[in-house]
């Protein structure tokens, strides 16, 4: 009996702590978003038609984390269609952001604007940063 | 004309008209298609939901050519007719399998552009294209790096065509749109873009070498028109973006939303509007040295004393060392950077310019300039602005009063933060044979006709 209570307690706290850390990461991520991403991708993540792509429900945002980490680190000028649309602007490399800020902002993006996807961790960002191109 | 693909159908509004007699037409007139206009003017939406209408040309017969930046049934140029004169398009035919922006009619030819080339099509006596599948390619190989890539055209009365080639950058930084990235000196983009090029209107396969760089220092022009009163070219420049994003210690978000001006210039051969070294501040009323070139948001280009060693990029020859040293701002290499003819609020994105020569509108509009503003994006986090058609009165070839809003509420009326909320965005302008003003929209491909009824 005692054991079960302990296990239940342990599980709930882990879940709660995880939720808590997701929330603090999201809060920090929102600040980064408003400072560096909002001017192009807009407050609602809707982007600008034909200029800056939306961040809501795109295959990039919901897909492979390392791809979007790479985009924030190195910018994007590919002009490959994003959900069948081309966007005529250059996204700059955000070399001024540290690993924590990139993890936070992408966690925020992946769980906002109607998106639901796993958090991006500092370890994820480190892995992409150190990986050879 | 016979090998045109012919699409005859009731369009959105006319569908209502088809179903219920003239009610649909009447309603569109009653609420002026949702536009806010000066007293005495009415608007009707002639068509909608056909591609993304960019520029527009109207024939002497009142038929409409629209260049679309999205193929509609596989075609990039739409030829539309209002058969019964009720203001609603009844037939749409398409040709030209390329997208683009520019379109113009001159001396029996229709000119149309893709983002790299300019074509022309011979017209018959009714101003219909004779061989829609066999245009003459008059200009080719214009630079397209998928930023400011649209090519607009205007023609003079001496057989020349003027083409805008927009700069494929925001401010000619070493790294485009990047925090604290310095300006390249001299800006290499200006060789082949960031200006207006002049070509012959009737010569085939011209490239850069056949034309001349008529004017430079223009970041991106989409709206341009030949003014027959002054016999000169006028253009509207899209001013630079991201002063706050890239130079946050010099500009806060509010200043960045109001700087720099969108500007009109009267150009002559050799004109220079100053991009990327200079931008025009509509509040201080002066040409300011760009922060990428050592500016601090205050230093006017005309205040700087010319220092030869500095002009050439610094004493050591390293053009980057001096940048951001506010004490030795470098005077750009180019001289005689001209002042704008008119300065408009920032970021409103002027996409078309038209000098009104018709007789339908009241006297004050005669020879004045209409400007279609596409509307802002780079005002965020401030609310967006400028989804409208503006007017500037002209007398003797010079502005004779302040600019004013002529037609508003294209976006829908309420204040909004995100450009994707805009229902319509003005993009093209044309004058009809009866003096009506035609306005296109590139969200839904709408064509509006604005008329004056005494």
PDB file of N, CA, C and O in Angstrom, chain B residues 8 116 175 360:
ATOM      1  N   UNK B   8     -16.465  30.934 -70.410  1.00  0.00           N
ATOM      2  CA  UNK B   8     -17.569  31.857 -70.198  1.00  0.00           C
ATOM      3  C   UNK B   8     -18.347  31.341 -69.006  1.00  0.00           C
ATOM      4  O   UNK B   8     -18.793  30.213 -68.993  1.00  0.00           O
ATOM      5  N   UNK B 116      11.219  37.429 -65.104  1.00  0.00           N
ATOM      6  CA  UNK B 116      12.538  37.498 -65.753  1.00  0.00           C
ATOM      7  C   UNK B 116      12.497  38.110 -67.144  1.00  0.00           C
ATOM      8  O   UNK B 116      13.514  38.516 -67.681  1.00  0.00           O
ATOM      9  N   UNK B 175      24.972  40.100 -44.735  1.00  0.00           N
ATOM     10  CA  UNK B 175      24.001  39.019 -44.595  1.00  0.00           C
ATOM     11  C   UNK B 175      22.612  39.633 -44.508  1.00  0.00           C
ATOM     12  O   UNK B 175      22.314  40.380 -43.567  1.00  0.00           O
ATOM     13  N   UNK B 360     -13.885  62.042 -66.453  1.00  0.00           N
ATOM     14  CA  UNK B 360     -15.056  61.686 -65.643  1.00  0.00           C
ATOM     15  C   UNK B 360     -14.989  62.242 -64.218  1.00  0.00           C
ATOM     16  O   UNK B 360     -15.983  62.749 -63.701  1.00  0.00           O
TER      17      UNK B 360
END
